[in-house]
Amino acid sequence: MTSFKLLIIFIMITMMQHHGIIYRTGTKRPRLLNRQTKEERIRPIPANMLGTWRISGVSTTQQGVIRPDGQPVTQYDQSEKHNMLISFFPDSTFTRVGTEGEYATGKWDFDSTARTIFLTSNRKTEEIGVFFSYADNGMRLINFEFSPTESVSLTEYGHKLLRFQDDPYFEKNNWWRIKPERSENDVQIRARLLNYLAHTASILSSAQIREQDYISMEFSQGIVRLYNVGVGVVKKDKIPATWISSFYSPKEAHKAYDMFEDYLFTGKHKKYQSGNWVRDDHHILVDIHNGMRKK
């Protein structure tokens, strides 16, 4: 169980470099992790991988331990510590984002016959068994089988967008998360800040397209503070540690903060009052992004 928890923390192929081999599941269907799921109704084709998924739990089967009915004992952990998203895009790329600042990218391929997915990152490839299903509430589910005794379940977090390049978790919208290897100048710091602002704006725009009834910045914590209606900045002593760690140093992170705060106080801002605060805040953020880019 310890090695599997480590695998979950670093999710997918990026976190499984210690394996050194490719695990082949063949055509065996992964066991169902959520007992409330209905019978399989989603065809095992690449298109059904598209979208963003959130880890909802992990399942481990205790080898050698049998219940009175002769079935193996399986432990299902549904705790909230599995705070990670993985997004699959039509250009065969995927991204993985965690609430503690974890971020990774890679390539994926799907074998419809074997019902397995190949995840490649950092020159390592893992083949994982896949089973699609629906929960009783209508949400799509994916179950990944890493081995005969270790599985992970994921719940649909966001369906694919028509323009997948506009997805908040597409790679080009997330390079602000990657900590630079050397100190950056003001131009580079501003560019990192602008990418973060564009990413935040894309969360709002995608929420409108998907008609989401909630907005969550759980996986994109930063310095933007959203109001109904309005955009502000968090207090300096409340800047998330994960946002600061995406810069070369805290000093450079605070420089980006000062750039944003200064523009909020000195820039010209158009008023939006459409009655939809998500739409209005998205427009405000886009205006701020475009205004700061011209400076």
Coordinates of C-alpha atoms in Angstrom, one line a residue:
M1 CA 0.0 0.0 0.0
T2 CA 2.9 2.4 0.7
S3 CA 4.3 2.3 -2.8
F4 CA 0.8 2.8 -4.3
K5 CA 0.2 5.8 -2.1
L6 CA 3.5 7.2 -3.4
L7 CA 2.3 6.5 -6.9
I8 CA -1.0 8.3 -6.3
I9 CA 0.8 11.4 -4.9
F10 CA 2.9 11.8 -8.0
I11 CA 0.1 10.3 -10.3
M12 CA 0.5 8.6 -13.6
I13 CA 3.7 8.0 -15.5
T14 CA 5.7 10.9 -14.1
M15 CA 5.5 9.4 -10.7
M16 CA 6.1 5.7 -11.7
Q17 CA 9.7 6.0 -12.9
H18 CA 10.8 3.4 -10.3
H19 CA 8.9 0.7 -12.1
G20 CA 11.4 0.3 -15.0
I21 CA 9.0 -2.0 -16.9
I22 CA 5.7 -1.8 -18.7
Y23 CA 2.8 -3.5 -17.0
R24 CA 0.5 -5.2 -19.6
T25 CA -3.1 -5.7 -18.5
G26 CA -4.3 -7.5 -21.7
T27 CA -8.0 -7.5 -22.2
K28 CA -8.9 -8.1 -18.6
R29 CA -11.5 -5.5 -17.5
P30 CA -10.4 -3.5 -14.4
R31 CA -12.5 -4.1 -11.4
L32 CA -15.2 -1.4 -10.6
L33 CA -14.2 0.9 -7.8
N34 CA -17.5 2.7 -7.2
R35 CA -20.3 0.4 -6.2
Q36 CA -22.9 3.0 -7.3
T37 CA -21.7 2.9 -10.9
K38 CA -24.1 1.6 -13.6
E39 CA -23.3 -1.0 -16.2
E40 CA -20.7 0.1 -18.7
R41 CA -22.2 2.2 -21.4
I42 CA -19.2 4.2 -22.8
R43 CA -17.4 2.8 -25.7
P44 CA -13.6 2.2 -25.1
I45 CA -12.4 4.7 -27.7
P46 CA -9.8 7.5 -27.5
A47 CA -12.5 10.3 -27.8
N48 CA -14.0 9.2 -24.5
M49 CA -10.7 10.0 -22.7
L50 CA -11.0 13.6 -23.6
G51 CA -11.7 16.1 -20.8
T52 CA -10.5 16.7 -17.3
W53 CA -10.8 14.1 -14.5
R54 CA -10.3 14.3 -10.8
I55 CA -9.0 11.4 -8.7
S56 CA -11.9 10.3 -6.4
G57 CA -10.3 7.4 -4.7
V58 CA -7.9 4.5 -4.7
S59 CA -8.5 0.7 -4.3
T60 CA -6.2 -2.0 -3.1
T61 CA -6.8 -5.7 -2.8
Q62 CA -5.2 -7.4 0.2
Q63 CA -3.4 -10.5 -1.2
G64 CA -4.2 -13.7 0.7
V65 CA -7.0 -12.1 2.7
I66 CA -10.4 -13.6 1.9
R67 CA -13.9 -12.6 3.1
P68 CA -16.4 -15.3 4.3
D69 CA -18.0 -15.3 0.8
G70 CA -14.7 -16.2 -0.7
Q71 CA -14.1 -12.8 -2.3
P72 CA -10.8 -10.9 -1.7
V73 CA -10.8 -8.0 0.7
T74 CA -10.6 -4.7 -1.1
Q75 CA -10.0 -1.4 0.6
Y76 CA -11.4 1.7 -1.1
D77 CA -10.0 5.0 0.1
Q78 CA -12.2 8.0 -0.8
S79 CA -10.4 10.6 1.3
E80 CA -9.9 14.2 0.0
K81 CA -6.2 13.8 0.0
H82 CA -6.3 12.7 -3.7
N83 CA -6.4 16.3 -4.9
M84 CA -5.2 16.0 -8.5
L85 CA -6.6 16.6 -12.0
I86 CA -5.5 14.9 -15.2
S87 CA -6.6 16.3 -18.5
F88 CA -6.5 14.6 -21.9
F89 CA -6.4 16.6 -25.2
P90 CA -7.0 15.7 -28.9
D91 CA -3.4 16.5 -29.8
S92 CA -2.3 13.4 -27.7
T93 CA -1.0 15.5 -24.8
F94 CA -2.0 15.4 -21.2
T95 CA -1.4 17.5 -18.1
R96 CA -1.5 16.7 -14.5
V97 CA -2.2 19.4 -11.8
G98 CA -2.3 19.0 -8.0
T99 CA -3.3 21.4 -5.2
E100 CA 0.2 21.4 -3.7
G101 CA 1.8 22.8 -6.8
E102 CA 2.4 19.5 -8.6
Y103 CA 2.5 19.8 -12.4
A104 CA 3.5 17.5 -15.2
T105 CA 2.9 17.1 -18.9
G106 CA 3.2 14.2 -21.3
K107 CA 1.8 12.2 -24.2
W108 CA -1.0 9.7 -24.3
D109 CA -2.2 7.0 -26.6
F110 CA -5.1 4.6 -26.4
D111 CA -5.4 1.0 -27.4
S112 CA -9.2 0.4 -28.0
T113 CA -8.7 -3.4 -28.4
A114 CA -6.8 -4.0 -25.2
R115 CA -8.6 -1.2 -23.4
T116 CA -5.4 0.3 -22.1
I117 CA -3.9 3.8 -22.2
F118 CA -0.2 4.6 -22.7
L119 CA 1.1 7.5 -20.7
T120 CA 4.6 8.9 -21.5
S121 CA 6.4 11.5 -19.6
N122 CA 10.1 12.1 -18.8
R123 CA 11.0 9.3 -21.3
K124 CA 9.1 6.7 -19.3
T125 CA 6.0 4.9 -20.6
E126 CA 3.3 3.1 -18.5
E127 CA 0.4 1.0 -19.9
I128 CA -2.7 1.1 -17.7
G129 CA -6.0 -0.8 -18.0
V130 CA -9.0 1.4 -18.5
F131 CA -12.7 0.9 -17.8
F132 CA -15.4 3.6 -18.5
S133 CA -18.7 3.9 -16.7
Y134 CA -21.4 6.3 -15.4
A135 CA -22.2 7.1 -11.8
D136 CA -25.8 7.2 -10.8
N137 CA -25.7 11.0 -10.9
G138 CA -24.8 10.9 -14.6
M139 CA -21.1 11.8 -14.2
R140 CA -18.6 9.9 -16.3
L141 CA -16.1 7.7 -14.4
I142 CA -12.8 6.2 -15.4
N143 CA -11.1 3.4 -13.5
F144 CA -7.4 2.9 -14.1
E145 CA -5.9 -0.5 -13.1
F146 CA -2.1 -0.2 -12.4
S147 CA -1.8 -3.8 -11.3
P148 CA -4.1 -6.7 -10.4
T149 CA -4.2 -5.3 -6.8
E150 CA -4.0 -1.5 -7.3
S151 CA -6.5 0.7 -9.0
V152 CA -7.5 4.4 -9.0
S153 CA -10.9 5.9 -9.9
L154 CA -11.4 9.3 -11.5
T155 CA -14.6 11.4 -11.8
E156 CA -15.4 13.7 -14.7
Y157 CA -14.4 17.3 -13.7
G158 CA -14.9 19.1 -17.0
H159 CA -15.9 17.8 -20.5
K160 CA -13.8 18.6 -23.5
L161 CA -14.0 22.1 -25.1
L162 CA -14.5 22.6 -28.8
R163 CA -11.3 24.6 -28.9
F164 CA -9.2 22.5 -26.6
Q165 CA -6.4 25.1 -26.7
D166 CA -8.6 27.3 -24.6
D167 CA -8.9 24.7 -21.8
P168 CA -7.5 26.1 -18.5
Y169 CA -5.3 23.0 -18.1
F170 CA -3.9 22.8 -21.6
E171 CA -0.1 23.1 -21.5
K172 CA 0.3 26.5 -23.0
N173 CA -2.0 28.0 -20.4
N174 CA 0.0 26.5 -17.5
W175 CA 3.7 27.3 -18.0
W176 CA 3.5 29.8 -15.2
R177 CA 3.5 26.8 -12.9
I178 CA 6.9 25.7 -13.9
K179 CA 9.6 27.1 -11.6
P180 CA 12.5 28.7 -13.6
E181 CA 16.0 27.3 -13.2
R182 CA 17.5 30.8 -13.0
S183 CA 16.5 34.3 -12.0
E184 CA 14.2 36.2 -14.3
N185 CA 14.2 39.8 -15.4
D186 CA 11.1 42.1 -15.2
V187 CA 10.0 41.2 -18.7
Q188 CA 10.1 37.5 -17.9
I189 CA 8.4 38.0 -14.5
R190 CA 5.6 40.0 -16.2
A191 CA 5.2 37.3 -18.9
R192 CA 4.8 34.6 -16.1
L193 CA 2.2 36.8 -14.4
L194 CA 0.3 37.4 -17.6
N195 CA 0.2 33.6 -18.3
Y196 CA -1.3 33.1 -14.8
L197 CA -3.9 35.8 -15.4
A198 CA -4.8 34.3 -18.8
H199 CA -5.1 30.9 -17.1
T200 CA -7.4 32.3 -14.4
A201 CA -9.6 34.0 -17.1
S202 CA -9.8 30.7 -19.0
I203 CA -11.2 29.1 -15.8
L204 CA -14.1 31.6 -15.9
S205 CA -14.7 31.3 -19.7
S206 CA -14.7 27.5 -19.7
A207 CA -17.1 27.5 -16.7
Q208 CA -19.5 29.5 -18.9
I209 CA -19.1 27.2 -21.8
R210 CA -19.6 24.1 -19.6
E211 CA -22.5 25.8 -17.7
Q212 CA -20.9 24.9 -14.4
D213 CA -22.8 25.8 -11.3
Y214 CA -19.6 26.5 -9.3
I215 CA -16.2 28.1 -9.8
S216 CA -13.2 26.6 -8.1
M217 CA -9.6 27.9 -7.9
E218 CA -8.6 25.0 -5.8
F219 CA -6.1 23.8 -8.5
S220 CA -5.0 27.4 -9.5
Q221 CA -4.4 29.2 -6.2
G222 CA -2.8 32.6 -6.8
I223 CA -3.1 36.3 -6.1
V224 CA -6.3 37.1 -8.0
R225 CA -9.4 37.6 -5.8
L226 CA -12.8 37.4 -7.5
Y227 CA -15.8 39.4 -6.4
N228 CA -19.4 39.7 -7.5
V229 CA -18.7 41.8 -9.6
G230 CA -15.0 42.7 -9.6
V231 CA -11.4 41.6 -9.5
G232 CA -8.9 42.3 -6.8
V233 CA -5.7 41.0 -5.2
V234 CA -5.3 38.9 -2.1
K235 CA -3.5 40.5 0.9
K236 CA 0.3 40.1 0.7
D237 CA 0.4 37.9 3.8
K238 CA -2.2 35.6 2.2
I239 CA -0.3 34.8 -1.1
P240 CA -0.5 31.0 -1.5
A241 CA 2.8 29.3 -1.0
T242 CA 2.3 27.3 -4.2
W243 CA 2.0 30.5 -6.2
I244 CA 5.2 31.9 -4.7
S245 CA 7.1 28.6 -5.4
S246 CA 6.3 28.9 -9.1
F247 CA 8.7 31.8 -9.3
Y248 CA 12.5 31.6 -9.0
S249 CA 12.4 33.2 -5.6
P250 CA 9.9 34.8 -3.2
K251 CA 11.4 38.2 -4.1
E252 CA 10.5 37.7 -7.7
A253 CA 7.0 36.4 -6.8
H254 CA 6.4 39.6 -4.8
K255 CA 7.7 41.7 -7.7
A256 CA 5.0 40.1 -9.8
Y257 CA 2.4 40.8 -7.1
D258 CA 3.5 44.4 -7.0
M259 CA 3.1 44.6 -10.8
F260 CA -0.5 43.3 -10.6
E261 CA -1.4 45.4 -7.6
D262 CA 0.0 48.6 -9.2
Y263 CA -2.0 48.0 -12.4
L264 CA -5.2 47.5 -10.4
F265 CA -4.8 50.9 -8.8
T266 CA -3.4 52.9 -11.7
G267 CA -5.0 51.2 -14.8
K268 CA -8.2 52.3 -16.5
H269 CA -10.9 49.7 -16.0
K270 CA -14.1 49.4 -18.0
K271 CA -17.3 48.6 -16.0
Y272 CA -19.3 45.4 -16.7
Q273 CA -22.8 44.9 -15.4
S274 CA -24.4 42.1 -17.4
G275 CA -25.9 40.5 -14.4
N276 CA -23.6 37.4 -14.7
W277 CA -20.6 37.9 -12.4
V278 CA -18.6 35.1 -14.0
R279 CA -18.9 36.7 -17.5
D280 CA -18.2 40.1 -16.1
D281 CA -15.1 39.0 -14.1
H282 CA -13.8 37.2 -17.1
H283 CA -14.1 40.4 -19.2
I284 CA -12.3 42.3 -16.4
L285 CA -9.5 39.8 -16.2
V286 CA -9.1 39.9 -20.0
D287 CA -8.9 43.7 -19.9
I288 CA -6.3 43.6 -17.2
H289 CA -4.3 41.0 -19.0
N290 CA -4.4 43.0 -22.3
G291 CA -3.7 46.3 -20.5
M292 CA -0.6 44.9 -18.6
R293 CA 0.7 43.3 -21.8
K294 CA 0.8 46.7 -23.5
K295 CA 2.8 48.4 -20.7

